[in-house]
Coordinates of C-alpha atoms in Angstrom, one line a residue:
M87 CA -41.8 16.9 56.1
A88 CA -41.9 14.9 52.9
K89 CA -45.6 15.3 52.6
R90 CA -45.3 19.1 52.8
K91 CA -42.6 19.0 50.0
I92 CA -44.9 16.9 47.8
R93 CA -47.8 19.2 48.4
A94 CA -45.6 22.2 47.5
A95 CA -44.4 20.4 44.3
I96 CA -48.0 19.7 43.3
A97 CA -49.0 23.3 43.9
A98 CA -46.0 24.5 41.8
L99 CA -47.0 22.1 39.0
A100 CA -50.6 23.3 39.2
L101 CA -49.5 26.9 38.9
E102 CA -47.2 26.1 36.0
S103 CA -50.1 24.4 34.2
L104 CA -52.0 27.7 34.3
S105 CA -49.5 29.0 31.7
L106 CA -48.4 31.9 33.9
R107 CA -44.8 30.9 33.3
S108 CA -42.4 33.3 35.1
H109 CA -45.1 34.6 37.4
S110 CA -46.2 31.1 38.3
M111 CA -42.6 30.3 39.2
K112 CA -42.3 33.3 41.5
V113 CA -45.6 32.2 43.2
A114 CA -44.4 28.6 43.4
V115 CA -41.2 29.8 45.2
C116 CA -43.2 31.8 47.6
L117 CA -45.5 28.8 48.3
I118 CA -42.6 26.5 48.9
S119 CA -40.8 29.0 51.2
T120 CA -44.0 29.5 53.2
M121 CA -44.7 25.7 53.4
G122 CA -41.1 25.2 54.6
R123 CA -41.6 27.8 57.4
L124 CA -44.8 26.2 58.5

């Protein structure tokens, strides 16, 4: 489970680095929620 959280965090940081700001945060939340369900 820890590995999934780390991957989700990395994905979130990657999205934030794209300078999408608020939109990237929404996508990050969606990714984390989907990763948690998987």
